[in-house]
mmCIF file of C-alpha atoms in Angstrom:
data_model
loop_
_atom_site.group_PDB
_atom_site.id
_atom_site.type_symbol
_atom_site.label_atom_id
_atom_site.label_comp_id
_atom_site.label_asym_id
_atom_site.label_seq_id
_atom_site.Cartn_x
_atom_site.Cartn_y
_atom_site.Cartn_z
ATOM 1 C CA MET A 1 -126.088 -122.068 -263.249
ATOM 2 C CA ALA A 2 -127.711 -122.308 -259.816
ATOM 3 C CA GLN A 3 -125.490 -122.406 -256.736
ATOM 4 C CA TYR A 4 -126.073 -124.370 -253.543
ATOM 5 C CA ALA A 5 -124.404 -124.629 -250.163
ATOM 6 C CA VAL A 6 -123.949 -128.267 -249.233
ATOM 7 C CA LEU A 7 -123.520 -128.714 -245.490
ATOM 8 C CA ILE A 8 -121.821 -131.933 -244.400
ATOM 9 C CA TYR A 9 -123.046 -133.505 -241.145
ATOM 10 C CA SER A 10 -121.015 -136.188 -239.398
ATOM 11 C CA PRO A 11 -121.168 -137.868 -236.005
ATOM 12 C CA ALA A 12 -119.709 -135.570 -233.311
ATOM 13 C CA PRO A 13 -116.992 -134.430 -232.951
ATOM 14 C CA ALA A 14 -116.376 -134.919 -236.712
ATOM 15 C CA ASP A 15 -112.590 -134.874 -236.534
ATOM 16 C CA PRO A 16 -111.214 -134.840 -240.109
ATOM 17 C CA MET A 17 -108.081 -136.613 -238.849
ATOM 18 C CA ASP A 18 -110.220 -139.676 -238.031
ATOM 19 C CA LEU A 19 -111.203 -140.397 -241.640
ATOM 20 C CA THR A 20 -110.686 -144.020 -242.606
ATOM 21 C CA PRO A 21 -108.741 -144.876 -245.773
ATOM 22 C CA ASP A 22 -111.962 -146.221 -247.332
ATOM 23 C CA TYR A 23 -113.778 -142.948 -246.620
ATOM 24 C CA ALA A 24 -110.848 -140.925 -247.982
ATOM 25 C CA ALA A 25 -110.987 -143.012 -251.167
ATOM 26 C CA LEU A 26 -114.700 -142.199 -251.532
ATOM 27 C CA LEU A 27 -113.910 -138.500 -251.079
ATOM 28 C CA GLU A 28 -111.272 -138.658 -253.818
ATOM 29 C CA ARG A 29 -113.842 -140.104 -256.270
ATOM 30 C CA TYR A 30 -116.506 -137.549 -255.415
ATOM 31 C CA PRO A 31 -115.400 -134.603 -257.638
ATOM 32 C CA ALA A 32 -115.461 -136.839 -260.726
ATOM 33 C CA GLN A 33 -118.948 -138.050 -259.812
ATOM 34 C CA VAL A 34 -120.089 -134.452 -259.399
ATOM 35 C CA ALA A 35 -118.723 -133.570 -262.852
ATOM 36 C CA GLU A 36 -120.420 -136.614 -264.426
ATOM 37 C CA LEU A 37 -123.779 -135.256 -263.208
ATOM 38 C CA GLY A 38 -123.091 -131.806 -264.647
ATOM 39 C CA GLY A 39 -122.126 -130.077 -261.398
ATOM 40 C CA GLN A 40 -119.017 -128.350 -260.189
ATOM 41 C CA ILE A 41 -117.689 -127.818 -256.671
ATOM 42 C CA LEU A 42 -116.586 -124.170 -256.563
ATOM 43 C CA THR A 43 -114.966 -124.261 -253.124
ATOM 44 C CA GLY A 44 -115.165 -126.294 -249.961
ATOM 45 C CA PHE A 45 -113.783 -126.575 -246.478
ATOM 46 C CA ALA A 46 -113.516 -129.206 -243.755
ATOM 47 C CA LEU A 47 -113.984 -127.865 -240.248
ATOM 48 C CA GLN A 48 -111.947 -128.619 -237.142
ATOM 49 C CA PRO A 49 -113.748 -130.978 -234.690
ATOM 50 C CA SER A 50 -116.817 -129.540 -232.970
ATOM 51 C CA THR A 51 -114.866 -129.642 -229.683
ATOM 52 C CA THR A 52 -112.912 -126.634 -230.979
ATOM 53 C CA ALA A 53 -116.051 -124.528 -231.510
ATOM 54 C CA THR A 54 -116.891 -121.421 -229.513
ATOM 55 C CA ALA A 55 -120.480 -120.211 -229.360
ATOM 56 C CA VAL A 56 -121.438 -116.559 -228.961
ATOM 57 C CA ARG A 57 -124.945 -115.502 -227.896
ATOM 58 C CA GLY A 58 -125.162 -111.819 -227.189
ATOM 59 C CA ASP A 59 -122.510 -111.122 -224.530
ATOM 60 C CA LEU A 60 -122.202 -114.814 -223.520
ATOM 61 C CA VAL A 61 -119.229 -116.725 -224.961
ATOM 62 C CA THR A 62 -119.086 -120.474 -224.250
ATOM 63 C CA ASP A 63 -116.922 -123.383 -225.332
ATOM 64 C CA GLY A 64 -118.561 -125.852 -227.664
ATOM 65 C CA PRO A 65 -120.820 -125.726 -230.685
ATOM 66 C CA PHE A 66 -123.896 -123.500 -230.834
ATOM 67 C CA VAL A 67 -126.176 -126.529 -230.564
ATOM 68 C CA GLU A 68 -125.137 -129.829 -228.989
ATOM 69 C CA ALA A 69 -126.147 -132.728 -231.183
ATOM 70 C CA LYS A 70 -125.124 -136.249 -232.139
ATOM 71 C CA GLU A 71 -124.234 -134.938 -235.589
ATOM 72 C CA VAL A 72 -122.369 -131.699 -236.233
ATOM 73 C CA VAL A 73 -121.430 -129.642 -239.253
ATOM 74 C CA ALA A 74 -118.135 -131.141 -240.395
ATOM 75 C CA GLY A 75 -117.644 -129.022 -243.490
ATOM 76 C CA PHE A 76 -119.327 -127.398 -246.404
ATOM 77 C CA PHE A 77 -118.871 -126.674 -250.059
ATOM 78 C CA ILE A 78 -120.418 -124.485 -252.693
ATOM 79 C CA LEU A 79 -121.861 -126.453 -255.576
ATOM 80 C CA GLU A 80 -122.883 -125.199 -258.970
ATOM 81 C CA ALA A 81 -125.511 -127.441 -260.562
ATOM 82 C CA PRO A 82 -128.087 -127.099 -263.350
ATOM 83 C CA ASP A 83 -130.993 -127.383 -260.880
ATOM 84 C CA LEU A 84 -132.026 -128.646 -257.455
ATOM 85 C CA ASP A 85 -132.747 -132.173 -258.741
ATOM 86 C CA VAL A 86 -129.144 -132.521 -259.957
ATOM 87 C CA ALA A 87 -127.831 -130.950 -256.743
ATOM 88 C CA LEU A 88 -129.746 -133.571 -254.735
ATOM 89 C CA LYS A 89 -128.393 -136.404 -256.905
ATOM 90 C CA ILE A 90 -124.900 -135.071 -256.245
ATOM 91 C CA ALA A 91 -125.643 -134.788 -252.536
ATOM 92 C CA ARG A 92 -126.794 -138.409 -252.357
ATOM 93 C CA LEU A 93 -123.389 -139.545 -253.652
ATOM 94 C CA ASN A 94 -121.486 -137.699 -250.914
ATOM 95 C CA PRO A 95 -119.723 -140.170 -248.573
ATOM 96 C CA ALA A 96 -121.043 -138.229 -245.569
ATOM 97 C CA THR A 97 -124.467 -139.777 -246.202
ATOM 98 C CA ILE A 98 -123.097 -143.146 -245.012
ATOM 99 C CA ASP A 99 -122.829 -142.220 -241.303
ATOM 100 C CA GLY A 100 -124.225 -138.690 -241.275
ATOM 101 C CA GLY A 101 -125.889 -136.635 -243.935
ATOM 102 C CA VAL A 102 -125.803 -133.561 -246.086
ATOM 103 C CA GLU A 103 -128.074 -130.552 -246.361
ATOM 104 C CA VAL A 104 -128.511 -128.742 -249.663
ATOM 105 C CA ARG A 105 -129.557 -125.089 -249.534
ATOM 106 C CA PRO A 106 -129.840 -122.749 -252.492
ATOM 107 C CA LEU A 107 -127.710 -119.652 -252.136
ATOM 108 C CA PHE A 108 -129.704 -116.485 -251.646
ATOM 109 C CA VAL A 109 -129.767 -114.195 -254.623
ATOM 110 C CA PRO A 110 -131.053 -110.702 -253.812
ATOM 111 C CA PRO A 111 -133.913 -109.580 -256.033
ATOM 112 C CA ALA A 112 -132.985 -107.211 -258.824
ATOM 113 C CA GLU A 113 -133.777 -103.587 -258.070
#
Protein backbone atom coordinates (compact mmCIF):
# COMPACT_ATOMS: atom_id res chain seq x y z
CA MET A 1 0.00 0.00 0.00
CA ALA A 2 1.24 3.52 -0.76
CA GLN A 3 2.77 5.57 2.04
CA TYR A 4 2.47 9.31 2.59
CA ALA A 5 3.95 11.85 4.96
CA VAL A 6 1.22 14.06 6.35
CA LEU A 7 2.59 17.34 7.66
CA ILE A 8 0.41 19.15 10.19
CA TYR A 9 0.42 22.97 10.05
CA SER A 10 -0.95 25.02 12.92
CA PRO A 11 -0.88 28.69 13.86
CA ALA A 12 2.53 29.62 15.35
CA PRO A 13 3.94 28.67 17.78
CA ALA A 14 1.82 25.46 17.66
CA ASP A 15 2.27 24.51 21.30
CA PRO A 16 0.77 21.03 21.84
CA MET A 17 0.06 21.97 25.47
CA ASP A 18 -2.45 24.58 24.24
CA LEU A 19 -4.84 22.06 22.68
CA THR A 20 -8.44 22.62 23.72
CA PRO A 21 -10.49 19.70 25.07
CA ASP A 22 -12.68 19.85 21.94
CA TYR A 23 -9.62 19.60 19.68
CA ALA A 24 -8.21 16.73 21.76
CA ALA A 25 -11.54 14.92 21.37
CA LEU A 26 -11.32 15.33 17.58
CA LEU A 27 -7.78 13.92 17.66
CA GLU A 28 -8.96 10.88 19.62
CA ARG A 29 -11.59 10.12 16.95
CA TYR A 30 -9.18 10.54 14.06
CA PRO A 31 -7.51 7.06 14.02
CA ALA A 32 -10.92 5.37 13.76
CA GLN A 33 -11.87 7.67 10.88
CA VAL A 34 -8.61 6.83 9.13
CA ALA A 35 -9.31 3.10 9.51
CA GLU A 36 -12.87 3.52 8.18
CA LEU A 37 -11.41 4.95 4.96
CA GLY A 38 -8.97 2.06 4.59
CA GLY A 39 -5.86 3.84 5.85
CA GLN A 40 -3.50 3.26 8.71
CA ILE A 41 -1.28 5.68 10.63
CA LEU A 42 2.08 3.91 10.94
CA THR A 43 3.74 6.44 13.25
CA GLY A 44 3.39 10.08 14.16
CA PHE A 45 4.88 12.80 16.29
CA ALA A 46 3.84 16.17 17.68
CA LEU A 47 6.61 18.76 17.71
CA GLN A 48 7.56 21.16 20.48
CA PRO A 49 6.46 24.78 19.78
CA SER A 50 8.26 26.53 16.93
CA THR A 51 9.86 28.84 19.52
CA THR A 52 12.08 25.90 20.48
CA ALA A 53 13.42 25.45 16.93
CA THR A 54 17.01 26.09 15.91
CA ALA A 55 17.83 26.74 12.27
CA VAL A 56 21.15 25.81 10.68
CA ARG A 57 22.27 27.28 7.34
CA GLY A 58 25.83 26.39 6.52
CA ASP A 59 27.91 27.63 9.48
CA LEU A 60 25.15 29.97 10.76
CA VAL A 61 23.06 28.69 13.68
CA THR A 62 20.09 30.84 14.75
CA ASP A 63 17.21 30.52 17.19
CA GLY A 64 13.81 30.03 15.64
CA PRO A 65 12.33 28.03 12.81
CA PHE A 66 13.95 27.84 9.37
CA VAL A 67 11.20 30.01 7.89
CA GLU A 68 9.11 32.46 9.91
CA ALA A 69 5.45 32.09 9.07
CA LYS A 70 1.99 32.47 10.58
CA GLU A 71 1.63 28.69 10.41
CA VAL A 72 4.35 26.23 11.38
CA VAL A 73 4.85 22.50 11.19
CA ALA A 74 3.29 21.20 14.40
CA GLY A 75 3.77 17.51 13.76
CA PHE A 76 3.70 14.80 11.19
CA PHE A 77 2.68 11.22 10.69
CA ILE A 78 3.26 8.47 8.19
CA LEU A 79 0.06 7.24 6.60
CA GLU A 80 -0.50 4.08 4.63
CA ALA A 81 -3.44 4.42 2.25
CA PRO A 82 -4.66 2.61 -0.88
CA ASP A 83 -4.02 5.69 -3.06
CA LEU A 84 -3.64 9.46 -3.05
CA ASP A 85 -7.41 10.06 -3.28
CA VAL A 86 -7.96 8.13 -0.03
CA ALA A 87 -4.97 9.85 1.59
CA LEU A 88 -6.52 13.23 0.74
CA LYS A 89 -9.90 12.18 2.15
CA ILE A 90 -8.12 11.18 5.35
CA ALA A 91 -6.21 14.46 5.38
CA ARG A 92 -9.42 16.48 5.08
CA LEU A 93 -10.73 14.87 8.28
CA ASN A 94 -7.66 15.90 10.31
CA PRO A 95 -8.60 18.45 13.01
CA ALA A 96 -5.62 20.59 11.99
CA THR A 97 -7.57 21.68 8.91
CA ILE A 98 -9.87 23.74 11.18
CA ASP A 99 -7.31 26.46 12.04
CA GLY A 100 -4.31 25.39 9.98
CA GLY A 101 -3.88 22.71 7.39
CA VAL A 102 -2.16 19.53 6.37
CA GLU A 103 0.17 18.68 3.51
CA VAL A 104 0.20 15.20 2.01
CA ARG A 105 3.39 14.06 0.28
CA PRO A 106 4.05 10.61 -1.12
CA LEU A 107 7.14 8.99 0.34
CA PHE A 108 9.98 8.65 -2.11
CA VAL A 109 10.62 5.14 -3.29
CA PRO A 110 13.96 4.73 -5.07
CA PRO A 111 13.67 3.16 -8.51
CA ALA A 112 14.54 -0.51 -8.72
CA GLU A 113 18.02 -1.16 -10.07
